[in-house]
Coordinates of C-alpha atoms (C1' of nucleotides) in Angstrom, one line a residue:
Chain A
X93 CA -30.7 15.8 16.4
X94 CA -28.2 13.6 17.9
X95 CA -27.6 11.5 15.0
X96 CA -27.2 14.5 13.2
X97 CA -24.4 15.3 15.7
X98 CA -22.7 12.1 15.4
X99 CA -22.6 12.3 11.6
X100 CA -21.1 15.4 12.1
X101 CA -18.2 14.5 14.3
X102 CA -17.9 11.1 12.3
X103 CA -16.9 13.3 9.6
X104 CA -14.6 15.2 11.0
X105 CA -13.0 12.2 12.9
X106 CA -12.6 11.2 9.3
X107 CA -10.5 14.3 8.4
X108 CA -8.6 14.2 11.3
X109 CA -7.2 11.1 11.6
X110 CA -6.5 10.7 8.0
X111 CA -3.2 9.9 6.9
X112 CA -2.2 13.7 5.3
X113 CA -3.7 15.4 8.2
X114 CA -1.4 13.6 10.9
X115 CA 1.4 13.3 8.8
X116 CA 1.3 17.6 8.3
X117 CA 0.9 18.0 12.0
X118 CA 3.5 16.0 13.1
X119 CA 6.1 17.3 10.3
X120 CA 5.1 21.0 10.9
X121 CA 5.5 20.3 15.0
X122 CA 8.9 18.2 14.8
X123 CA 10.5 20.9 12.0
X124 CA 14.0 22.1 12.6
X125 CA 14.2 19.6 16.2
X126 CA 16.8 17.1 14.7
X127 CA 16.7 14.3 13.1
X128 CA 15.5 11.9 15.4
X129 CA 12.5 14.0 16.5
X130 CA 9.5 12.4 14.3
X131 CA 6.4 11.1 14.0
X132 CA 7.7 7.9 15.3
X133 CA 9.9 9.2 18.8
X134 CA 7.8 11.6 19.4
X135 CA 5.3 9.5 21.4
X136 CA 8.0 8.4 23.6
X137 CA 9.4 11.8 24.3
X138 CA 5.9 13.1 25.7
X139 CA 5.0 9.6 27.7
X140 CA 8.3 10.3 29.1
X141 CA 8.2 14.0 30.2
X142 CA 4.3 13.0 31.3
X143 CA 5.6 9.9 33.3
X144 CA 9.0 10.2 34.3
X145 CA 11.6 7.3 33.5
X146 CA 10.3 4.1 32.6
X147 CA 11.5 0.6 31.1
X148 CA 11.1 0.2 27.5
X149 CA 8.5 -2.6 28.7
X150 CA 6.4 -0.4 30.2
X151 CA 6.7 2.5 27.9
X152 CA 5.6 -0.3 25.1
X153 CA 2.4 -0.5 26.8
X154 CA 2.1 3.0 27.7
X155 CA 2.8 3.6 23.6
X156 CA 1.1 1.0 22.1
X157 CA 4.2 -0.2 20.8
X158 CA 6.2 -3.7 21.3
X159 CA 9.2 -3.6 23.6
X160 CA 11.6 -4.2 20.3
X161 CA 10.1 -1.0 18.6
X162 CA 10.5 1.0 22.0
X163 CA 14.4 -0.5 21.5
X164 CA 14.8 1.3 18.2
X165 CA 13.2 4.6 18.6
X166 CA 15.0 4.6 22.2
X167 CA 18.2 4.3 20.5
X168 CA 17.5 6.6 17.9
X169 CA 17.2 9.2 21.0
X170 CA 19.6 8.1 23.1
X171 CA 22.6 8.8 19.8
X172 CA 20.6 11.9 19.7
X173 CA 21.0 12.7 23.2
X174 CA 17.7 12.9 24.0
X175 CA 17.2 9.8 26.5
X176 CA 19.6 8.2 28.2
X177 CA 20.0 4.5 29.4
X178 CA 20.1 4.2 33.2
X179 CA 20.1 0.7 35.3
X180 CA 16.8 0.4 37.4
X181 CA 18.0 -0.1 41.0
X182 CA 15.1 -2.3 41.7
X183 CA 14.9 -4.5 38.8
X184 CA 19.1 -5.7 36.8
X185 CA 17.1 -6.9 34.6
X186 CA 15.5 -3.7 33.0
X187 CA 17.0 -0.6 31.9
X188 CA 15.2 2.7 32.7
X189 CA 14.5 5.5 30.2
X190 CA 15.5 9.1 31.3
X191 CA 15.2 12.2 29.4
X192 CA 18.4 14.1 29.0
X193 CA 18.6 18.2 29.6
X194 CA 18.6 18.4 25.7
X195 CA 15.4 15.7 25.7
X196 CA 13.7 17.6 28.5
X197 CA 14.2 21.2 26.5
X198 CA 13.3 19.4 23.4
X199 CA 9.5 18.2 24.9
X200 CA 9.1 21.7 26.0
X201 CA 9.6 23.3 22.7
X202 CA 7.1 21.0 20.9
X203 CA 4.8 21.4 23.7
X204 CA 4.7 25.2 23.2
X205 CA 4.9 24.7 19.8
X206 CA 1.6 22.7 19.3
X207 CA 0.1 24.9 22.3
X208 CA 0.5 27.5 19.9
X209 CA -0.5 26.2 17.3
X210 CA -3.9 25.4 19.2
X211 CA -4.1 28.7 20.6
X212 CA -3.7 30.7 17.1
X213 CA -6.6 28.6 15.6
X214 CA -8.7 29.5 19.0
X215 CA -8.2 33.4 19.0
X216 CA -11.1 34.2 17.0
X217 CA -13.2 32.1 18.8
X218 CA -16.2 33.7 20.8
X219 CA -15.0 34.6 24.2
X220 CA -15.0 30.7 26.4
X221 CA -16.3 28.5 23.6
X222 CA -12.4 27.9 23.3
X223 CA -13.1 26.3 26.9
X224 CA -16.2 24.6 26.3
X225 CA -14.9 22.7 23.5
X226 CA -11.4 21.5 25.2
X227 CA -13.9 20.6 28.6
X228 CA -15.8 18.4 25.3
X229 CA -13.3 17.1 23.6
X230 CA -11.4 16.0 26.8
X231 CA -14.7 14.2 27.8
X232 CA -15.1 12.9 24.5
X233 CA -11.8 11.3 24.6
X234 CA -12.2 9.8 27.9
X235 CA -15.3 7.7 27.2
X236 CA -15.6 8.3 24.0
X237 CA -16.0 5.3 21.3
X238 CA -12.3 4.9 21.5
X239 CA -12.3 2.8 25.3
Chain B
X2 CA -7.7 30.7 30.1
X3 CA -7.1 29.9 26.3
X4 CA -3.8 28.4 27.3
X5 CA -5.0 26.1 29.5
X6 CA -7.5 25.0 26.7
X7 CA -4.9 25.0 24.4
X8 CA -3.0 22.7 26.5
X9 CA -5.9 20.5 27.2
X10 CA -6.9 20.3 23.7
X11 CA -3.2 19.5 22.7
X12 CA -3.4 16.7 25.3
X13 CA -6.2 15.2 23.9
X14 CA -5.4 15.1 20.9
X15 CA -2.0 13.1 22.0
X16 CA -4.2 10.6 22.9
X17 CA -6.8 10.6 19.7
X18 CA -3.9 10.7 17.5
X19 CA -1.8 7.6 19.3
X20 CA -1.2 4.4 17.2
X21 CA -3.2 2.1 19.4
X22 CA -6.4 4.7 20.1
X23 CA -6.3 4.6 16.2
X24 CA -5.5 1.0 15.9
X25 CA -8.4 -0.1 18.0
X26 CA -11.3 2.2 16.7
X27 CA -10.0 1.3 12.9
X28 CA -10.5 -2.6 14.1
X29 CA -13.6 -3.0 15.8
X30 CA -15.0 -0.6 12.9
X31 CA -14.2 -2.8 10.1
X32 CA -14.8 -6.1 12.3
X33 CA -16.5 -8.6 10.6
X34 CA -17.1 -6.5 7.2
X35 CA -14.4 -8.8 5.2
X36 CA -10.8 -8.9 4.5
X37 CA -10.4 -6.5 2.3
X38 CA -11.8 -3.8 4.4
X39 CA -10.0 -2.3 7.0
X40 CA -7.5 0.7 7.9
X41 CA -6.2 0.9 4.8
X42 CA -9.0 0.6 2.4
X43 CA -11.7 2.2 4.4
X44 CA -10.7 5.8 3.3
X45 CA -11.2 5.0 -0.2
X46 CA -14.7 3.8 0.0
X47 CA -15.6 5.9 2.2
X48 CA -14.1 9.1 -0.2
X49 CA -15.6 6.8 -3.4
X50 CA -19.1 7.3 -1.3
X51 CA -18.9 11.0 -0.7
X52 CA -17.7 12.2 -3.8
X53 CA -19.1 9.3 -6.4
X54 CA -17.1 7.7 -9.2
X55 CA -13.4 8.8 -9.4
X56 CA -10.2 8.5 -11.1
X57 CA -7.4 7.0 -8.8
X58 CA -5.1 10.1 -9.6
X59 CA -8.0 11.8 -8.3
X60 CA -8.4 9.8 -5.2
X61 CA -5.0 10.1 -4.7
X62 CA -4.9 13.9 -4.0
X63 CA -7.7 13.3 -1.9
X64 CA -7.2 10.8 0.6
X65 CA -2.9 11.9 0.7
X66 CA -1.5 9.1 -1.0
X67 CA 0.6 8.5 -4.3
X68 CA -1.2 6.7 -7.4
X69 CA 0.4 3.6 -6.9
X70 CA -0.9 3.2 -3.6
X71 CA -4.1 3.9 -4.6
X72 CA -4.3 1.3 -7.2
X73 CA -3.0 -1.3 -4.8
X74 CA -5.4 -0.7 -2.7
X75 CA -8.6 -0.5 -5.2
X76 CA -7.4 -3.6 -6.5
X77 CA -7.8 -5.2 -3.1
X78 CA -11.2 -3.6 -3.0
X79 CA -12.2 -4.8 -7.2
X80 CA -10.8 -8.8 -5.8
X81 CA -13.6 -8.2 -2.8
X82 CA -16.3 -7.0 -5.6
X83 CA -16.6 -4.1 -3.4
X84 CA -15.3 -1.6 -6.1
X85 CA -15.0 -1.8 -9.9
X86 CA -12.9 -0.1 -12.5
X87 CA -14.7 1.4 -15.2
X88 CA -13.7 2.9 -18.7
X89 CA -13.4 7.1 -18.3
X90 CA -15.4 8.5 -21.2
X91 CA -14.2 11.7 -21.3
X92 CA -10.3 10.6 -21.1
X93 CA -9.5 6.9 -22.2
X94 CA -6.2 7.0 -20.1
X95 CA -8.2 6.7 -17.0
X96 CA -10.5 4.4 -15.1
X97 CA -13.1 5.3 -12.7
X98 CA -13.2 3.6 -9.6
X99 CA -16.7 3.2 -8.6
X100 CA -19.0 1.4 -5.8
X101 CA -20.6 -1.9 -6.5
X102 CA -24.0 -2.4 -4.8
X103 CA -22.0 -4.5 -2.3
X104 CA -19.3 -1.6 -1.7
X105 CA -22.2 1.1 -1.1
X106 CA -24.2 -1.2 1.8
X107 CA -20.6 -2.1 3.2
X108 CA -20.1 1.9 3.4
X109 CA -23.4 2.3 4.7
X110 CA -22.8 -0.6 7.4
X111 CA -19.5 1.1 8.6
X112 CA -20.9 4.8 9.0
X113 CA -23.8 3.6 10.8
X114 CA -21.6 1.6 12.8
X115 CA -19.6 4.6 13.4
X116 CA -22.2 6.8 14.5
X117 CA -24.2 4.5 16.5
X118 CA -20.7 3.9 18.5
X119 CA -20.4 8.1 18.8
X120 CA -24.0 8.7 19.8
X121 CA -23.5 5.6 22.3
X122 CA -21.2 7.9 24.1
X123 CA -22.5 11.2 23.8
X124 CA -25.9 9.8 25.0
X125 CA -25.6 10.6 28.7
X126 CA -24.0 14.3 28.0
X127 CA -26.8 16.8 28.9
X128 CA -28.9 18.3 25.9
X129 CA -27.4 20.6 23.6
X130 CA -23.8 19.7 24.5
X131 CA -23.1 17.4 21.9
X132 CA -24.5 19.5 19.0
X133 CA -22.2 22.4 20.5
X134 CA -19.5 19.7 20.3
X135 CA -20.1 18.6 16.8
X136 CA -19.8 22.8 15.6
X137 CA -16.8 23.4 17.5
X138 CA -15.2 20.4 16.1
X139 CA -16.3 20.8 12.5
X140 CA -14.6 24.5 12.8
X141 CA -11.7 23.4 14.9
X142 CA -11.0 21.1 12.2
X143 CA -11.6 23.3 9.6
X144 CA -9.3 26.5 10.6
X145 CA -7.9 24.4 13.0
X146 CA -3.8 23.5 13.4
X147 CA -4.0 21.0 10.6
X148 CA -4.2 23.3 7.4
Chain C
dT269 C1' 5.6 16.8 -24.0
dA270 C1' 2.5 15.6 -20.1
dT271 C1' -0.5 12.5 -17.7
dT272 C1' -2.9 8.0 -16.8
dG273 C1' -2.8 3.3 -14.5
dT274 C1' 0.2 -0.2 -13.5
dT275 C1' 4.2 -2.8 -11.9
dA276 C1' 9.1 -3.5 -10.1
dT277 C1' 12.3 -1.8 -6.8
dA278 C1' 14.2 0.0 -2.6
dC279 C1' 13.2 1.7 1.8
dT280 C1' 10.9 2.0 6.3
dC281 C1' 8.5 0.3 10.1
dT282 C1' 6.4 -3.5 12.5
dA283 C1' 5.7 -7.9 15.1
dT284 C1' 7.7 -12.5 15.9
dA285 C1' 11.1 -15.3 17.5
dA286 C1' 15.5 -16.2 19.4
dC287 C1' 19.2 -15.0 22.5
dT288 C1' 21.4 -13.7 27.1
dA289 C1' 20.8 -12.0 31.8
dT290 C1' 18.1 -11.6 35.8
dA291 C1' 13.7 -12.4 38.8
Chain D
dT24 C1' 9.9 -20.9 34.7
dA25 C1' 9.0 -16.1 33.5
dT26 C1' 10.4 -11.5 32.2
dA27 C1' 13.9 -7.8 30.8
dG28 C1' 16.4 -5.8 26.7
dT29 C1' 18.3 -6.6 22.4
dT30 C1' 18.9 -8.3 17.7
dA31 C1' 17.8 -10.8 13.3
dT32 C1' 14.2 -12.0 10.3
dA33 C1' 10.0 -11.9 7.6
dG34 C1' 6.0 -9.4 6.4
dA35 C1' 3.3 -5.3 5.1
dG36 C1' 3.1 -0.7 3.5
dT37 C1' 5.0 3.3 1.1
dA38 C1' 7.2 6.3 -2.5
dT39 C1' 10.1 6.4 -6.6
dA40 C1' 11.0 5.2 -11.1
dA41 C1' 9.9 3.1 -15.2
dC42 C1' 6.6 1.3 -18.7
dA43 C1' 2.9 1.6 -22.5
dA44 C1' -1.3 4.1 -23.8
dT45 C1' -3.5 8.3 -24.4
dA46 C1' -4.0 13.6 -24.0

DNA sequence: TATTGTTATACTCTATAACTATA
DNA sequence: TATAGTTATAGAGTATAACAATA
């Protein structure tokens, strides 16, 4: 029964994190945001509304991303004006990422926007199965075969 | 209610969807099962294994990628002996990409390999709950944000 | 005239290495 | 000596356009 299950959510694993699938999701969430809302700045905009500041070195880790590839997306934003550079008091060496106004607004609206998008697909769902699967799914995640 | 689930879920998926979550699960799937398979390749046998024998124009619109790409790829895959190219007989313009014996147990290898890591972790969730899971996550994925 | 598989080209993104400044 | 941010470089991947063969 259980390996039936895991075939099951191999498959749609499969699906999901297939190139077409993420690349739609992410185009349809960043439309109309500017140009240097994507796929790729995207991840740095949400650690950063999730975290606070943080040095590109730190962000890399957070991101999965080395520090030079946290440099070009950074700058990206920060022409933008979605991040701004700001020297850390604690360390001259580093440089701490902040989300502007227009950055902070920015998160929001894609936040709402995927929410949304969630919540649309989860309306004709039986009354709290909607909450049974995100309780899964977040459990899943957590210690799932992805740790 | 639903918001909060929709926020949840939206957060998860953040995290399913992040470069290294994917990164990692791609790399200790394909560990030790050669050089030719890995992130890139492993659609296309594993979309060669569920649907059988197929065109590369064909595979194309399947796994979201241009026909170039897709020939690059299979050609890594025919080097390996993991795929061949046979002659179409119903359109000599084409060539079907099929499974050698070697490509078919190297498929086989990986899904068990994937399930055995997904039923690793959903063995300690209490009975019932991970066939639950599976259903919402076939439908969420289905009707879900991504079509 | 359209479509197939393939290849050459230009483009993008990445990690690596090198650089300067600071710890 | 090690680490911060940045930049230049090389490598890998993609889509686009072009090609000959077939529909």
């Amino acid at each position: 029964m259980e390996d039936d299950a895991g075939r099951q959510i191999a498959e749609a694993l499969g699906t999901l994190l297939k190139r077409a699938t993420r690349a739609r999701l992410h185009r349809t969430l960043t439309e109309g945001m500017g140009e240097a809302v994507d796929e790729l700045t995207y991840p740095l905009l949400s650690a950063l509304a999730r975290t606070g500041p943080r040095s590109a070195a730190e962000l890399a880790r957070d991101v999965g991303l080395d520090r030079s590839g946290v440099t070009r997306r950074a700058s990206r934003l920060e022409d933008a004006g979605l991040v701004r550079r700001e020297p850390d008091p604690s360390d001259r060496r580093a440089a701490l990422l902040v989300l502007t106004d227009h950055g902070r607004r920015t998160v929001e609206a894609l936040r709402r926007r995927l929410a949304d998008r969630i919540a649309a697909s989860l309306s004709s769902w039986p009354p709290g199965e909607a909450e049974t699967f995100a309780r899964h799914l977040r459990r899943f995640i957590a210690d799932g075969p992805f740790t």
